[in-house]
Tab-separated table of C-alpha atoms and ligand atoms in Angstrom:
chain	number	residue	atom	x	y	z
A	26	MET	CA	-34.392	186.161	80.243
A	27	GLN	CA	-37.658	187.650	81.521
A	28	GLU	CA	-35.799	190.704	82.829
A	29	ALA	CA	-34.876	191.673	79.279
A	30	ARG	CA	-38.286	193.200	78.662
A	31	PHE	CA	-37.486	195.880	81.222
A	32	ILE	CA	-34.477	197.181	79.309
A	33	PHE	CA	-35.153	200.575	77.761
A	34	GLU	CA	-32.688	201.167	74.952
A	35	ASN	CA	-32.831	204.575	73.434
A	36	THR	CA	-30.001	206.667	72.207
A	37	LYS	CA	-31.856	209.922	71.727
A	38	ILE	CA	-32.158	212.052	74.842
A	39	ASN	CA	-34.623	214.796	73.936
A	40	ILE	CA	-35.133	216.389	77.353
A	41	ASP	CA	-32.637	218.487	79.274
A	42	SER	CA	-33.641	219.340	82.806
A	43	GLY	CA	-36.620	219.208	85.105
A	44	ALA	CA	-37.974	217.845	88.337
A	45	VAL	CA	-40.454	215.137	89.310
A	46	THR	CA	-42.012	214.324	92.670
A	47	TRP	CA	-43.524	211.090	93.927
A	48	GLU	CA	-44.879	210.031	97.268
A	49	ALA	CA	-44.694	206.320	98.122
A	50	PRO	CA	-45.907	204.502	101.233
A	51	SER	CA	-44.333	201.869	103.404
A	52	ASN	CA	-45.880	198.394	103.627
A	53	ILE	CA	-46.213	195.719	106.269
A	54	ALA	CA	-45.835	192.070	105.291
A	55	LEU	CA	-48.366	189.484	106.466
A	56	VAL	CA	-46.459	186.567	104.914
A	57	LYS	CA	-42.815	187.519	105.260
A	58	TYR	CA	-40.051	187.628	102.701
A	59	TRP	CA	-36.923	186.324	104.411
A	60	GLY	CA	-34.228	184.782	102.274
A	61	LYS	CA	-33.247	185.624	98.710
A	62	LYS	CA	-31.376	184.357	95.685
A	63	GLU	CA	-29.098	186.300	93.365
A	64	HIS	CA	-30.442	189.529	91.831
A	65	GLN	CA	-32.965	190.076	94.600
A	66	ILE	CA	-35.119	187.080	93.714
A	67	PRO	CA	-37.150	186.118	96.807
A	68	ALA	CA	-36.771	182.609	98.217
A	69	ASN	CA	-40.509	182.548	98.968
A	70	PRO	CA	-43.628	184.524	98.071
A	71	SER	CA	-44.865	187.282	100.377
A	72	ILE	CA	-47.920	189.515	100.730
A	73	SER	CA	-48.319	192.875	102.431
A	74	PHE	CA	-50.776	195.579	103.321
A	75	THR	CA	-49.763	198.882	101.787
A	76	LEU	CA	-49.820	201.678	104.383
A	77	THR	CA	-50.999	205.288	104.096
A	78	ASN	CA	-49.382	207.597	106.635
A	79	CYS	CA	-45.869	206.147	106.759
A	80	LYS	CA	-44.485	207.407	103.486
A	81	THR	CA	-41.583	209.041	101.686
A	82	THR	CA	-41.880	212.038	99.385
A	83	THR	CA	-39.020	212.413	96.919
A	84	THR	CA	-38.302	215.148	94.382
A	85	LEU	CA	-35.723	214.290	91.769
A	86	HIS	CA	-34.129	217.216	89.940
A	87	TYR	CA	-32.304	216.135	86.802
A	88	GLU	CA	-30.001	218.054	84.506
A	89	LEU	CA	-28.574	216.828	81.222
A	90	LEU	CA	-24.787	216.393	81.148
A	91	SER	CA	-22.792	217.344	78.070
A	92	SER	CA	-21.660	213.722	77.853
A	93	PRO	CA	-22.783	210.601	79.768
A	94	SER	CA	-20.966	210.066	83.001
A	95	GLU	CA	-19.353	206.781	84.057
A	96	LYS	CA	-19.781	207.611	87.725
A	97	PHE	CA	-23.262	208.653	88.811
A	98	GLN	CA	-23.404	212.313	89.730
A	99	PHE	CA	-25.903	213.140	92.450
A	100	GLU	CA	-26.414	214.763	95.800
A	101	VAL	CA	-29.033	213.761	98.329
A	102	PHE	CA	-30.892	215.788	100.941
A	103	LEU	CA	-33.113	214.588	103.779
A	104	ASP	CA	-35.381	217.398	104.992
A	105	GLY	CA	-33.165	219.925	103.277
A	106	GLU	CA	-29.960	218.657	104.857
A	107	GLN	CA	-27.273	217.099	102.677
A	108	LYS	CA	-26.737	213.417	103.553
A	109	GLU	CA	-23.392	212.035	102.421
A	110	GLU	CA	-24.120	208.822	104.337
A	111	PHE	CA	-27.122	208.006	102.080
A	112	LYS	CA	-25.000	208.104	98.942
A	113	PRO	CA	-23.453	204.592	98.920
A	114	LYS	CA	-26.902	202.941	99.041
A	115	ILE	CA	-28.226	205.123	96.222
A	116	ALA	CA	-25.053	204.639	94.155
A	117	ALA	CA	-25.433	200.864	94.577
A	118	PHE	CA	-29.075	201.176	93.485
A	119	PHE	CA	-28.103	203.163	90.365
A	120	ASP	CA	-25.438	200.552	89.575
A	121	ARG	CA	-28.005	197.758	89.773
A	122	ILE	CA	-30.648	199.475	87.652
A	123	VAL	CA	-28.520	201.183	84.982
A	124	GLN	CA	-28.752	198.229	82.589
A	125	TYR	CA	-32.549	198.708	82.529
A	126	VAL	CA	-32.538	202.538	82.459
A	127	PRO	CA	-29.269	203.428	80.672
A	128	PHE	CA	-30.425	207.038	80.207
A	129	ILE	CA	-29.685	207.724	83.891
A	130	LYS	CA	-26.006	208.161	82.978
A	131	HIS	CA	-26.891	211.225	80.913
A	132	PHE	CA	-28.061	213.343	83.835
A	133	LYS	CA	-26.873	214.646	87.152
A	134	TYR	CA	-29.314	214.659	90.033
A	135	SER	CA	-30.346	216.372	93.229
A	136	ILE	CA	-32.559	214.128	95.308
A	137	TYR	CA	-34.723	215.805	97.967
A	138	THR	CA	-36.444	213.374	100.258
A	139	HIS	CA	-38.715	213.551	103.278
A	140	ASN	CA	-40.128	210.774	105.448
A	141	SER	CA	-43.447	211.305	107.217
A	142	PHE	CA	-42.091	209.301	110.155
A	143	PRO	CA	-39.038	210.300	112.200
A	144	HIS	CA	-35.769	208.992	110.720
A	145	SER	CA	-34.812	207.581	114.106
A	146	SER	CA	-38.108	205.762	114.705
A	147	GLY	CA	-36.773	202.316	113.859
A	148	ILE	CA	-39.239	202.272	110.934
A	149	ALA	CA	-37.335	201.313	107.815
A	150	SER	CA	-37.566	203.937	105.069
A	151	SER	CA	-36.085	201.643	102.413
A	152	ALA	CA	-39.430	200.377	101.042
A	153	SER	CA	-41.042	203.807	100.692
A	154	GLY	CA	-37.755	205.532	99.782
A	155	MET	CA	-36.711	203.112	97.054
A	156	SER	CA	-40.160	202.980	95.504
A	157	ALA	CA	-40.446	206.801	95.444
A	158	LEU	CA	-37.014	207.089	93.782
A	159	ALA	CA	-37.789	204.306	91.288
A	160	LEU	CA	-40.986	206.136	90.315
A	161	CYS	CA	-39.097	209.412	89.802
A	162	ILE	CA	-36.732	207.584	87.437
A	163	MET	CA	-39.699	206.064	85.618
A	164	SER	CA	-41.168	209.553	85.181
A	165	ILE	CA	-37.988	210.461	83.282
A	166	GLU	CA	-38.336	207.305	81.185
A	167	LYS	CA	-41.954	208.263	80.454
A	168	LYS	CA	-40.778	211.681	79.208
A	169	LEU	CA	-38.361	209.895	76.867
A	170	ASN	CA	-40.982	207.355	75.860
A	171	PRO	CA	-44.472	208.883	76.178
A	172	GLU	CA	-46.034	205.694	74.862
A	173	LEU	CA	-45.348	203.921	78.122
A	174	SER	CA	-48.688	203.164	79.824
A	175	GLU	CA	-49.440	203.854	83.510
A	176	ILE	CA	-49.432	200.109	84.163
A	177	GLU	CA	-46.015	199.733	82.538
A	178	VAL	CA	-44.664	202.634	84.603
A	179	ILE	CA	-45.875	201.088	87.870
A	180	GLN	CA	-44.702	197.588	86.995
A	181	LYS	CA	-41.239	198.675	85.936
A	182	ALA	CA	-40.977	200.993	88.976
A	183	SER	CA	-41.756	197.962	91.136
A	184	PHE	CA	-39.120	195.964	89.225
A	185	LEU	CA	-36.517	198.706	89.806
A	186	ALA	CA	-37.510	199.300	93.448
A	187	ARG	CA	-37.014	195.579	94.110
A	188	LEU	CA	-33.399	195.936	93.045
A	189	GLY	CA	-32.975	198.649	95.706
A	190	SER	CA	-34.729	196.835	98.531
A	191	GLY	CA	-36.779	193.673	97.970
A	192	SER	CA	-39.865	194.632	99.964
A	193	ALA	CA	-39.957	198.046	98.210
A	194	CYS	CA	-41.520	196.355	95.173
A	195	ARG	CA	-44.699	195.939	97.253
A	196	SER	CA	-45.084	199.696	97.926
A	197	LEU	CA	-46.343	200.946	94.557
A	198	GLU	CA	-49.978	199.884	94.717
A	199	GLY	CA	-52.493	198.758	97.297
A	200	ASP	CA	-54.248	197.640	99.273
A	201	LEU	CA	-52.742	194.137	99.236
A	202	VAL	CA	-49.696	193.324	97.137
A	203	CYS	CA	-48.005	189.983	96.543
A	204	TRP	CA	-44.499	189.349	95.343
A	205	GLY	CA	-42.984	186.003	94.389
A	206	THR	CA	-44.392	183.176	92.311
A	207	HIS	CA	-47.157	181.098	93.865
A	208	LYS	CA	-49.159	178.286	92.308
A	209	GLU	CA	-52.527	179.844	93.116
A	210	ILE	CA	-51.634	183.358	91.918
A	211	PRO	CA	-50.735	183.101	88.235
A	212	SER	CA	-50.086	186.859	87.889
A	213	ALA	CA	-47.499	186.869	90.715
A	214	SER	CA	-43.854	187.333	89.755
A	215	ASN	CA	-40.445	187.159	91.392
A	216	LEU	CA	-39.525	190.355	89.539
A	217	TYR	CA	-42.167	192.823	90.761
A	218	GLY	CA	-45.155	193.150	93.057
A	219	VAL	CA	-48.720	192.656	91.814
A	220	LYS	CA	-52.049	193.580	93.334
A	221	PHE	CA	-53.680	190.664	95.149
A	222	PRO	CA	-56.069	189.493	92.429
A	223	TYR	CA	-58.871	187.879	94.452
A	224	LYS	CA	-61.866	188.933	96.472
A	225	VAL	CA	-61.188	190.657	99.790
A	226	HIS	CA	-63.893	190.638	102.478
A	227	GLU	CA	-65.311	193.933	103.770
A	228	LYS	CA	-63.768	193.244	107.196
A	229	PHE	CA	-60.313	193.930	105.747
A	230	LYS	CA	-61.251	197.295	104.252
A	231	ASN	CA	-59.483	200.143	106.068
A	232	TYR	CA	-57.664	197.668	108.288
A	233	GLN	CA	-55.709	199.511	110.970
A	234	ASP	CA	-51.989	199.299	111.711
A	235	THR	CA	-50.796	201.054	114.840
A	236	ILE	CA	-47.017	200.894	115.094
A	237	LEU	CA	-45.661	200.821	118.637
A	238	LEU	CA	-42.162	202.280	118.677
A	239	VAL	CA	-40.393	200.021	121.127
A	240	ASP	CA	-36.838	200.683	120.071
A	241	LYS	CA	-35.841	203.578	117.881
A	242	GLY	CA	-32.194	202.598	117.654
A	243	GLU	CA	-30.352	201.377	114.568
A	244	LYS	CA	-30.857	197.666	113.942
A	245	GLN	CA	-27.855	195.564	115.033
A	246	VAL	CA	-28.271	193.300	112.013
A	247	SER	CA	-29.276	194.589	108.584
A	248	SER	CA	-31.934	192.745	106.604
A	249	THR	CA	-29.341	192.035	103.882
A	250	VAL	CA	-27.274	190.072	106.401
A	251	GLY	CA	-30.422	188.364	107.706
A	252	HIS	CA	-31.562	187.283	104.234
A	253	ASN	CA	-28.128	185.838	103.525
A	254	LEU	CA	-28.212	183.791	106.702
A	255	MET	CA	-31.078	181.808	105.183
A	256	HIS	CA	-28.499	180.160	102.896
A	257	ASN	CA	-27.584	176.910	104.651
A	258	HIS	CA	-30.138	177.623	107.368
A	259	PRO	CA	-31.247	174.282	108.869
A	260	PHE	CA	-34.946	175.179	108.611
A	261	ALA	CA	-34.875	177.091	105.315
A	262	GLU	CA	-36.704	174.627	103.090
A	263	ASN	CA	-39.512	174.086	105.597
A	264	ARG	CA	-39.824	177.792	106.128
A	265	PHE	CA	-40.120	178.522	102.398
A	266	ALA	CA	-42.762	175.784	102.035
A	267	GLN	CA	-44.647	177.216	105.018
A	268	ALA	CA	-44.758	180.666	103.390
A	269	HIS	CA	-46.368	179.112	100.288
A	270	ASP	CA	-48.957	177.353	102.503
A	271	ASN	CA	-49.692	180.457	104.526
A	272	LEU	CA	-50.295	182.479	101.386
A	273	SER	CA	-52.692	179.785	100.124
A	274	LYS	CA	-54.540	179.921	103.446
A	275	LEU	CA	-54.726	183.718	103.306
A	276	ILE	CA	-56.437	183.583	99.910
A	277	THR	CA	-59.335	181.785	101.614
A	278	VAL	CA	-59.201	184.006	104.694
A	279	PHE	CA	-59.463	187.160	102.590
A	280	GLU	CA	-62.448	185.744	100.805
A	281	THR	CA	-64.353	184.543	103.860
A	282	GLY	CA	-63.334	187.248	106.347
A	283	ASP	CA	-62.231	184.610	108.870
A	284	LEU	CA	-60.418	186.891	111.313
A	285	LEU	CA	-59.402	184.131	113.730
A	286	SER	CA	-57.486	182.319	110.994
A	287	PHE	CA	-56.046	185.652	109.843
A	288	ILE	CA	-54.698	186.267	113.355
A	289	GLU	CA	-53.201	182.794	113.580
A	290	ILE	CA	-51.391	183.056	110.243
A	291	VAL	CA	-50.127	186.599	110.750
A	292	GLU	CA	-48.816	186.091	114.282
A	293	SER	CA	-47.226	182.775	113.327
A	294	GLU	CA	-45.491	184.464	110.376
A	295	ALA	CA	-44.085	187.196	112.639
A	296	LEU	CA	-42.783	184.732	115.213
A	297	THR	CA	-41.380	182.429	112.523
A	298	LEU	CA	-39.462	185.356	110.986
A	299	HIS	CA	-37.824	186.012	114.346
A	300	ALA	CA	-37.352	182.289	114.973
A	301	MET	CA	-35.348	182.155	111.724
A	302	MET	CA	-33.093	184.907	113.069
A	303	MET	CA	-32.679	183.136	116.384
A	304	THR	CA	-31.765	179.835	114.708
A	305	SER	CA	-29.348	181.071	112.023
A	306	LEU	CA	-25.584	181.005	112.464
A	307	PRO	CA	-24.615	183.500	113.684
A	308	TYR	CA	-27.906	183.829	115.597
A	309	PHE	CA	-29.377	187.113	116.714
A	310	VAL	CA	-32.423	188.498	118.508
A	311	LEU	CA	-34.090	191.722	117.383
A	312	MET	CA	-37.009	191.623	119.806
A	313	LYS	CA	-36.617	193.589	123.052
A	314	PRO	CA	-38.141	192.778	126.457
A	315	ASN	CA	-40.955	195.258	125.737
A	316	THR	CA	-41.735	193.508	122.428
A	317	LEU	CA	-42.535	190.357	124.421
A	318	GLN	CA	-44.448	192.302	127.081
A	319	ILE	CA	-46.643	193.797	124.361
A	320	ILE	CA	-47.244	190.404	122.737
A	321	ASN	CA	-48.384	188.956	126.061
A	322	GLU	CA	-50.620	191.963	126.746
A	323	ILE	CA	-52.224	191.516	123.313
A	324	TRP	CA	-52.939	187.849	123.985
A	325	SER	CA	-54.534	188.647	127.378
A	326	PHE	CA	-56.570	191.499	125.895
A	327	ARG	CA	-57.802	189.351	123.037
A	328	LYS	CA	-58.885	186.597	125.412
A	329	ALA	CA	-60.678	188.991	127.746
A	330	SER	CA	-62.333	191.185	125.103
A	331	GLY	CA	-63.040	188.773	122.237
A	332	LEU	CA	-61.746	191.493	119.880
A	333	HIS	CA	-59.557	190.788	116.862
A	334	LEU	CA	-56.385	192.655	117.689
A	335	CYS	CA	-53.210	190.883	116.563
A	336	PHE	CA	-49.572	191.767	115.997
A	337	THR	CA	-46.905	191.438	113.406
A	338	LEU	CA	-43.215	192.339	113.457
A	339	ASP	CA	-40.742	193.319	110.785
A	340	ALA	CA	-36.995	192.899	111.194
A	341	GLY	CA	-36.852	194.939	114.395
A	342	ALA	CA	-38.309	195.375	117.877
A	343	ASN	CA	-41.283	197.579	116.955
A	344	VAL	CA	-44.731	195.988	117.049
A	345	HIS	CA	-47.393	196.507	114.374
A	346	LEU	CA	-50.888	196.141	115.809
A	347	LEU	CA	-53.386	195.021	113.190
A	348	TYR	CA	-57.140	195.271	113.755
A	349	PRO	CA	-60.409	195.926	111.913
A	350	GLU	CA	-61.592	199.523	111.679
A	351	SER	CA	-64.808	198.569	113.516
A	352	GLU	CA	-62.745	197.782	116.656
A	353	LYS	CA	-60.730	200.992	116.585
A	354	GLU	CA	-62.217	202.647	119.657
A	355	PRO	CA	-61.660	199.900	122.264
A	356	VAL	CA	-58.250	199.031	120.800
A	357	LEU	CA	-57.040	202.654	120.976
A	358	GLU	CA	-58.259	202.804	124.547
A	359	PHE	CA	-56.246	199.649	125.321
A	360	ILE	CA	-53.166	201.113	123.605
A	361	ASN	CA	-53.451	204.334	125.599
A	362	ASN	CA	-54.128	202.617	128.901
A	363	LYS	CA	-51.703	199.734	128.671
A	364	LEU	CA	-49.372	199.538	125.708
A	365	VAL	CA	-48.134	203.108	125.523
A	366	GLY	CA	-46.047	202.422	128.627
A	367	TYR	CA	-43.921	199.942	126.650
A	368	CYS	CA	-43.163	202.433	123.859
A	369	GLN	CA	-40.026	204.571	123.825
A	370	ASN	CA	-41.136	208.011	125.038
A	371	GLY	CA	-44.728	206.805	124.677
A	372	HIS	CA	-44.494	207.040	120.878
A	373	TYR	CA	-46.728	205.201	118.461
A	374	ILE	CA	-47.966	205.889	114.924
A	375	CYS	CA	-51.519	205.262	113.718
A	376	ASP	CA	-51.708	204.052	110.164
A	377	THR	CA	-54.280	202.444	107.951
A	378	VAL	CA	-54.198	200.326	104.847
A	379	GLY	CA	-53.712	202.397	101.688
A	380	PHE	CA	-53.616	202.368	97.933
A	381	GLY	CA	-50.074	203.064	96.866
A	382	ALA	CA	-47.870	205.746	95.409
A	383	LYS	CA	-48.937	209.105	93.966
A	384	GLN	CA	-47.265	211.582	91.684
A	385	LEU	CA	-47.404	215.108	93.119
B	21	LIG	O1	-36.731	194.558	101.810
B	21	LIG	P1	-35.718	194.086	102.789
B	21	LIG	O2	-34.527	193.458	102.143
B	21	LIG	O3	-35.348	195.165	103.780
B	21	LIG	O4	-36.387	192.901	103.639
B	21	LIG	C1	-37.530	193.091	104.420
B	21	LIG	C2	-37.884	191.866	105.127
B	21	LIG	C3	-39.041	191.949	106.112
B	21	LIG	O5	-39.463	193.270	106.333
B	21	LIG	C4	-38.588	191.377	107.435
B	21	LIG	C5	-40.198	191.104	105.613
B	21	LIG	C6	-41.002	191.641	104.473
B	21	LIG	O6	-41.505	190.833	103.694
B	21	LIG	O7	-41.176	192.872	104.366
């Protein structure tokens, strides 16, 4: 079992209390992960841009218990306010990871977390939140085992974060991270994210992601339910094969800087993700009328301007606008003149590709 190498067995706990803080970014997938097997193993490989401004900062206070506890003892605060409703997800995360980090039973915790984006923005905080928490736990492991290298810390944090929320394993490093085995990327793994190992053209440096907040409401269908609907989905096998092909094509695109092919792959991936939702049983639609309005506006703008603005979507109605830094000025003008009217309360967030998590 490959997972076995992530088990840290030590019986001696030689620290008592302290606090660690990590900041971890969100990420936006270009080839989408949609569908999984047992133990959070992805049904297909994916690749994402790591972001910079959309991030979670988490401080984990830990205090040694007189004897290990069977039930995890912790409290969680978002922006200083206690959040009982966050506890089940974190308890489930602790349950899943305890076999790899058994020392967590020896402490009680206070978790203080802050998202740089509004909680009710419709932007999922699970990728940044789970990776920040996984890193805090790895900082405790590092105190217990100072021999652990930085690379081992990041890789195991990615492994743990994946068990909290699959896409979280792509939030540790940057600027491009792949997750899931792929024949042309020998370093890629189903168990953790790895940095994209090949050449990336200058055109993709500082790529921009402006997130248009179309619908800030809670999603009607969670991604867990969505992933599960890929079991017995009539198009599943073709979809998984397509993700492999699209990742192969992106390897070439990143090398050559072929933005037109980039646009075609990325937009097709976004629409295919939503097509999978619309063709599962039960079926569901997460796009809103304004999502489609924005997509059509982007297509008209691209045709008229010759610029390289494209979109992608995650499992929601918000639209991520991707474009090269060199086209920032005209694209922002277009957003402010046209697209802002489709955003809830005119809200959008400007982000840029980034380089991963940081300890504070
Ligand atoms: O990490 P999860 O289980 O919330 O799934 C995320 C899935 C997508 O955001 C839709 C795609 C992806 O690869 O990030």
